[in-house]
Amino acid sequence: MATRGRILIVSLHARPEQTGNAPYVGSLATGLAREGWRVRLLAAHPHYPQWRVYDGYGQWTRTDIESGVRVDRLRHYVPSRPSALRRLAAEVSFGLRALTTRWGRPDAIVLVSPAMVSSSLAMIRARLLHPRTPTVVWVQDLYGQGMSQTATGGRFSRALIARAEGRLLRAADRVVVIHRRFREIVLDRFGARGDRVAVVRNWSHLAACEPSAPPREVRAARGWGDEIVVLHGGNQGVKQGLENVVHAARLADEREADVRFVLVGHGSRNAELRRAAEGVERIEFIGPLDDGEYTAILAAADVLLVNELPGVSDMAVPSKLTTYFRAGRPVLAATEPGSITAEEVADADAGLRVHAARPDALLDAALELGEDPAARARMGAAAQDYARRHLEESAAVAAFSRLLHEVVSAPADPDRLQPPDGRRTP
């Protein structure tokens, strides 16, 4: 296959990280390589969500070839206790590394947000040193929305971040978002041009992964009996609000309900959640699993849980949903009415929604689903059908490839030839 052109992707997160946008970045890079693009990925060393560089990594610079993609990993500051300020410092340090690394001569540059701050630094480099090279910003989360909806930082810092995010998105030749609600926000709140904003849905990065064991064997190995297993997979951070699940498990103990809540993964709130759950019998913590084990444990659960902090509505599309739908299990969403998560579950007819931070409602809904195997089977089948129709990796990669072909083939945008402060040259 003839090479279509050279693509540089700049992303703080990449495989072997298993949560957040890392799996999608890896799948997109390898998918574009299969489509005939020559792909190079600038990424940090894997460290998320544990906030510790993985064993075997950590060199100042490390280059690997992974499925036809050149991956250059750059060492940056990784805080062991990721406060908001330290996370900002981590992003800045990666952005500075990306800023000062040789980029070669790409035909198009893809910047992944998050991380928005490091992407903004990379955009400065792109505008100054590669003014004729088109840039694409791939938006997985909206920073400003996230800060507002999780009450992170003060009013000034939120305004500053929102302004920086808007400048980044308006500077791009194309913005790719993962949901139509994101597109509305990017157009309405950040003033991006409608013809520059495209929607490409995420997909299940575990779709082709075989489970490591059948569900019955997984349950037996974990010591699970006939109780209703409600499983939450992925990051355990602030926006997940998983204290709600701990409270629901404590309430289940009090009621002697035949249910078990299982939290699989890691994150910045993991230690606090474990402390809060001390003495609670009906909750279990399991560390990060490889793809085969994770696929197997999803299939072994009775109900798959999305839990969100009160107020979280349209800052992100939970990446776990794409994988949940593929697993063929009903989804229980503890989230705000009208949130993206609620909308996705309703569109797929894949489960139930209860209010965020209502442990009694969470427990009641878990028991309701657990006691109705016919409803679970119907919802699980609907979820799989929705994933097949709307969340296929091949369709997403092909759409992204077409968009890149368009921006590479298009005449240079006069606005891109201006200095990054937005002032026109005489």
Coordinates of N, CA and C in Angstrom, one line a residue, residues 86-193:
R86 N 0.0 19.7 41.0 CA 1.0 18.8 40.5 C 0.6 18.2 39.2
R87 N -0.7 17.9 39.0 CA -1.1 17.4 37.6 C -0.8 18.5 36.6
L88 N -1.0 19.7 36.9 CA -0.7 20.8 35.9 C 0.8 20.8 35.6
A89 N 1.6 20.6 36.7 CA 3.1 20.6 36.5 C 3.5 19.4 35.6
A90 N 2.8 18.3 35.8 CA 3.1 17.1 35.0 C 2.8 17.4 33.5
E91 N 1.7 18.0 33.3 CA 1.3 18.3 31.9 C 2.3 19.3 31.3
V92 N 2.7 20.3 32.0 CA 3.6 21.3 31.5 C 5.0 20.7 31.2
S93 N 5.4 19.8 32.1 CA 6.7 19.1 31.8 C 6.7 18.3 30.6
F94 N 5.6 17.5 30.4 CA 5.5 16.8 29.2 C 5.4 17.7 27.9
G95 N 4.6 18.7 28.1 CA 4.5 19.7 27.0 C 5.9 20.3 26.6
L96 N 6.7 20.6 27.6 CA 8.0 21.2 27.3 C 8.9 20.1 26.6
R97 N 8.8 18.9 27.0 CA 9.6 17.8 26.4 C 9.1 17.7 24.9
A98 N 7.8 17.7 24.7 CA 7.3 17.5 23.3 C 7.7 18.8 22.5
L99 N 7.7 19.9 23.1 CA 8.0 21.2 22.5 C 9.5 21.2 22.0
T100 N 10.4 20.5 22.7 CA 11.8 20.6 22.4 C 12.3 19.3 21.7
T101 N 11.5 18.4 21.3 CA 11.9 17.2 20.7 C 11.7 17.4 19.2
R102 N 12.6 16.8 18.4 CA 12.5 16.9 16.9 C 11.3 16.2 16.4
W103 N 10.6 16.9 15.6 CA 9.3 16.4 15.0 C 9.5 15.9 13.6
G104 N 10.6 16.2 13.0 CA 10.7 15.8 11.6 C 9.8 16.7 10.7
R105 N 9.3 16.1 9.6 CA 8.5 16.9 8.7 C 7.1 16.2 8.5
P106 N 6.2 16.3 9.5 CA 4.9 15.6 9.3 C 4.1 16.4 8.3
D107 N 3.1 15.6 7.7 CA 2.2 16.2 6.8 C 0.9 16.7 7.6
A108 N 0.7 16.1 8.8 CA -0.4 16.6 9.6 C 0.0 16.2 11.1
I109 N -0.5 17.1 12.0 CA -0.2 16.9 13.4 C -1.5 16.7 14.2
V110 N -1.6 15.7 15.0 CA -2.7 15.4 15.8 C -2.4 15.6 17.3
L111 N -3.1 16.5 18.0 CA -2.9 16.8 19.4 C -4.0 16.2 20.1
V112 N -3.8 15.4 21.2 CA -4.8 14.8 21.9 C -5.1 15.5 23.2
S113 N -6.3 15.8 23.5 CA -6.8 16.5 24.7 C -7.9 15.7 25.4
P114 N -7.7 15.3 26.7 CA -6.5 15.6 27.5 C -5.3 14.9 26.9
A115 N -4.1 15.6 27.1 CA -3.9 16.7 28.0 C -3.9 18.0 27.3
M116 N -4.8 18.9 27.7 CA -5.0 20.2 27.0 C -3.9 21.1 27.2
V117 N -3.2 21.1 28.3 CA -2.1 22.1 28.6 C -0.9 21.7 27.7
S118 N -0.5 20.5 27.7 CA 0.6 20.1 26.9 C 0.2 20.2 25.4
S119 N -1.0 19.9 25.0 CA -1.4 20.1 23.6 C -1.3 21.6 23.2
S120 N -1.6 22.5 24.2 CA -1.5 23.9 23.9 C -0.1 24.3 23.6
L121 N 0.8 23.8 24.4 CA 2.3 24.0 24.2 C 2.7 23.5 22.8
A122 N 2.2 22.3 22.5 CA 2.6 21.7 21.2 C 2.0 22.5 20.1
M123 N 0.8 23.1 20.3 CA 0.2 24.0 19.2 C 1.1 25.2 19.0
I124 N 1.7 25.8 20.0 CA 2.6 26.9 19.8 C 3.8 26.5 18.9
R125 N 4.3 25.3 19.2 CA 5.4 24.8 18.4 C 5.0 24.6 16.9
A126 N 3.8 24.0 16.8 CA 3.2 23.8 15.4 C 3.1 25.1 14.7
R127 N 2.5 26.1 15.3 CA 2.3 27.4 14.6 C 3.5 28.1 14.3
L128 N 4.5 28.0 15.1 CA 5.8 28.7 14.9 C 6.7 28.0 13.9
L129 N 6.9 26.7 14.1 CA 7.9 26.0 13.3 C 7.3 25.1 12.2
H130 N 6.0 24.9 12.2 CA 5.3 24.1 11.1 C 4.1 24.9 10.7
P131 N 4.2 26.1 10.2 CA 3.0 27.0 10.0 C 2.2 26.5 8.8
R132 N 2.7 25.7 7.9 CA 2.0 25.2 6.8 C 1.5 23.7 7.0
T133 N 1.7 23.2 8.2 CA 1.3 21.8 8.5 C -0.1 21.9 9.2
P134 N -1.1 21.2 8.7 CA -2.4 21.3 9.3 C -2.4 20.6 10.7
T135 N -3.2 21.1 11.6 CA -3.2 20.5 13.0 C -4.7 20.0 13.2
V136 N -4.8 18.9 13.9 CA -6.1 18.4 14.3 C -6.0 18.2 15.8
V137 N -7.0 18.7 16.5 CA -7.1 18.5 18.0 C -8.2 17.4 18.2
W138 N -7.8 16.4 18.9 CA -8.8 15.2 19.1 C -9.2 15.4 20.6
V139 N -10.5 15.8 20.8 CA -11.0 16.1 22.1 C -11.6 14.9 22.8
Q140 N -11.0 14.3 23.8 CA -11.6 13.2 24.5 C -12.3 13.7 25.8
D141 N -11.9 14.7 26.4 CA -12.5 15.4 27.6 C -12.5 16.9 27.4
L142 N -13.4 17.5 28.0 CA -13.4 19.0 28.0 C -13.0 19.5 29.3
Y143 N -11.8 20.2 29.3 CA -11.2 20.6 30.6 C -12.1 21.6 31.4
G144 N -12.5 22.6 30.7 CA -13.3 23.7 31.4 C -14.5 23.1 32.0
Q145 N -15.2 22.3 31.2 CA -16.4 21.6 31.8 C -16.1 20.8 33.0
G146 N -15.0 20.1 32.9 CA -14.6 19.2 34.0 C -14.3 19.9 35.3
M147 N -13.5 21.1 35.1 CA -13.2 21.8 36.3 C -14.5 22.4 37.0
S148 N -15.4 22.9 36.1 CA -16.6 23.5 36.7 C -17.5 22.4 37.3
Q149 N -17.6 21.2 36.7 CA -18.5 20.2 37.2 C -18.0 19.4 38.4
T150 N -16.7 19.4 38.6 CA -16.1 18.8 39.7 C -15.6 19.8 40.8
A151 N -15.9 21.1 40.6 CA -15.6 22.1 41.5 C -14.1 22.2 41.8
T152 N -13.3 22.0 40.7 CA -11.8 22.0 40.8 C -11.3 23.4 40.6
G153 N -10.4 23.9 41.5 CA -9.8 25.2 41.3 C -10.8 26.3 41.6
G154 N -10.3 27.5 41.6 CA -11.1 28.7 41.8 C -11.7 29.3 40.5
R155 N -12.5 30.3 40.7 CA -13.1 30.9 39.5 C -12.1 31.5 38.5
F156 N -11.0 32.1 39.0 CA -10.0 32.6 38.1 C -9.3 31.5 37.3
S157 N -8.9 30.4 38.0 CA -8.2 29.3 37.3 C -9.1 28.7 36.3
R158 N -10.4 28.5 36.6 CA -11.3 27.9 35.7 C -11.5 28.8 34.5
A159 N -11.6 30.1 34.7 CA -11.7 31.0 33.5 C -10.5 30.9 32.7
L160 N -9.3 30.9 33.3 CA -8.0 30.8 32.6 C -7.9 29.6 31.7
I161 N -8.3 28.4 32.3 CA -8.3 27.2 31.6 C -9.2 27.2 30.4
A162 N -10.5 27.7 30.7 CA -11.5 27.7 29.6 C -11.0 28.6 28.4
R163 N -10.3 29.7 28.8 CA -9.8 30.6 27.7 C -8.7 29.9 26.9
A164 N -7.8 29.2 27.6 CA -6.7 28.5 26.9 C -7.3 27.3 26.1
E165 N -8.3 26.7 26.6 CA -8.9 25.6 25.8 C -9.6 26.1 24.5
G166 N -10.3 27.3 24.7 CA -10.9 27.9 23.5 C -9.9 28.3 22.4
R167 N -8.7 28.9 22.9 CA -7.7 29.3 21.9 C -7.1 28.0 21.2
L168 N -6.9 26.9 21.9 CA -6.4 25.7 21.3 C -7.4 25.2 20.3
L169 N -8.7 25.2 20.6 CA -9.6 24.6 19.6 C -9.8 25.5 18.4
R170 N -9.8 26.8 18.6 CA -10.0 27.7 17.5 C -8.7 27.7 16.6
A171 N -7.6 27.4 17.2 CA -6.3 27.4 16.4 C -6.2 26.2 15.5
A172 N -7.0 25.2 15.8 CA -6.8 23.9 15.0 C -7.5 24.0 13.6
D173 N -6.9 23.3 12.6 CA -7.6 23.2 11.3 C -8.8 22.4 11.4
R174 N -8.8 21.4 12.2 CA -9.9 20.5 12.5 C -9.9 20.1 14.0
V175 N -11.2 20.0 14.5 CA -11.4 19.5 15.9 C -12.2 18.3 15.7
V176 N -11.7 17.2 16.3 CA -12.5 15.9 16.3 C -13.0 15.7 17.7
V177 N -14.3 15.5 17.9 CA -14.9 15.3 19.2 C -15.5 13.9 19.2
I178 N -15.8 13.3 20.4 CA -16.2 12.0 20.4 C -17.7 11.8 20.7
H179 N -18.4 13.0 20.7 CA -19.9 12.9 21.0 C -20.5 14.2 20.4
R180 N -21.8 14.1 20.0 CA -22.4 15.3 19.4 C -22.6 16.4 20.5
R181 N -22.7 16.0 21.7 CA -22.8 17.1 22.8 C -21.5 17.8 22.9
F182 N -20.4 17.2 22.7 CA -19.1 17.9 22.7 C -19.1 18.9 21.6
R183 N -19.6 18.5 20.4 CA -19.6 19.4 19.3 C -20.4 20.7 19.6
E184 N -21.6 20.5 20.2 CA -22.4 21.7 20.5 C -21.6 22.6 21.5
I185 N -20.9 22.0 22.4 CA -20.2 22.9 23.4 C -19.0 23.6 22.7
V186 N -18.3 22.9 21.8 CA -17.2 23.5 21.1 C -17.6 24.6 20.2
L187 N -18.8 24.5 19.6 CA -19.3 25.5 18.8 C -19.9 26.7 19.6
D188 N -20.7 26.4 20.6 CA -21.4 27.4 21.3 C -20.5 28.2 22.3
R189 N -19.7 27.5 23.0 CA -18.9 28.1 24.1 C -17.5 28.5 23.7
F190 N -17.0 27.9 22.7 CA -15.6 28.2 22.3 C -15.5 28.9 20.9
G191 N -16.6 29.0 20.2 CA -16.6 29.8 19.0 C -15.9 29.1 17.8
A192 N -15.7 27.8 17.9 CA -15.1 27.1 16.7 C -16.0 27.2 15.5
R193 N -15.5 27.1 14.3 CA -16.3 27.1 13.1 C -16.9 25.7 12.9

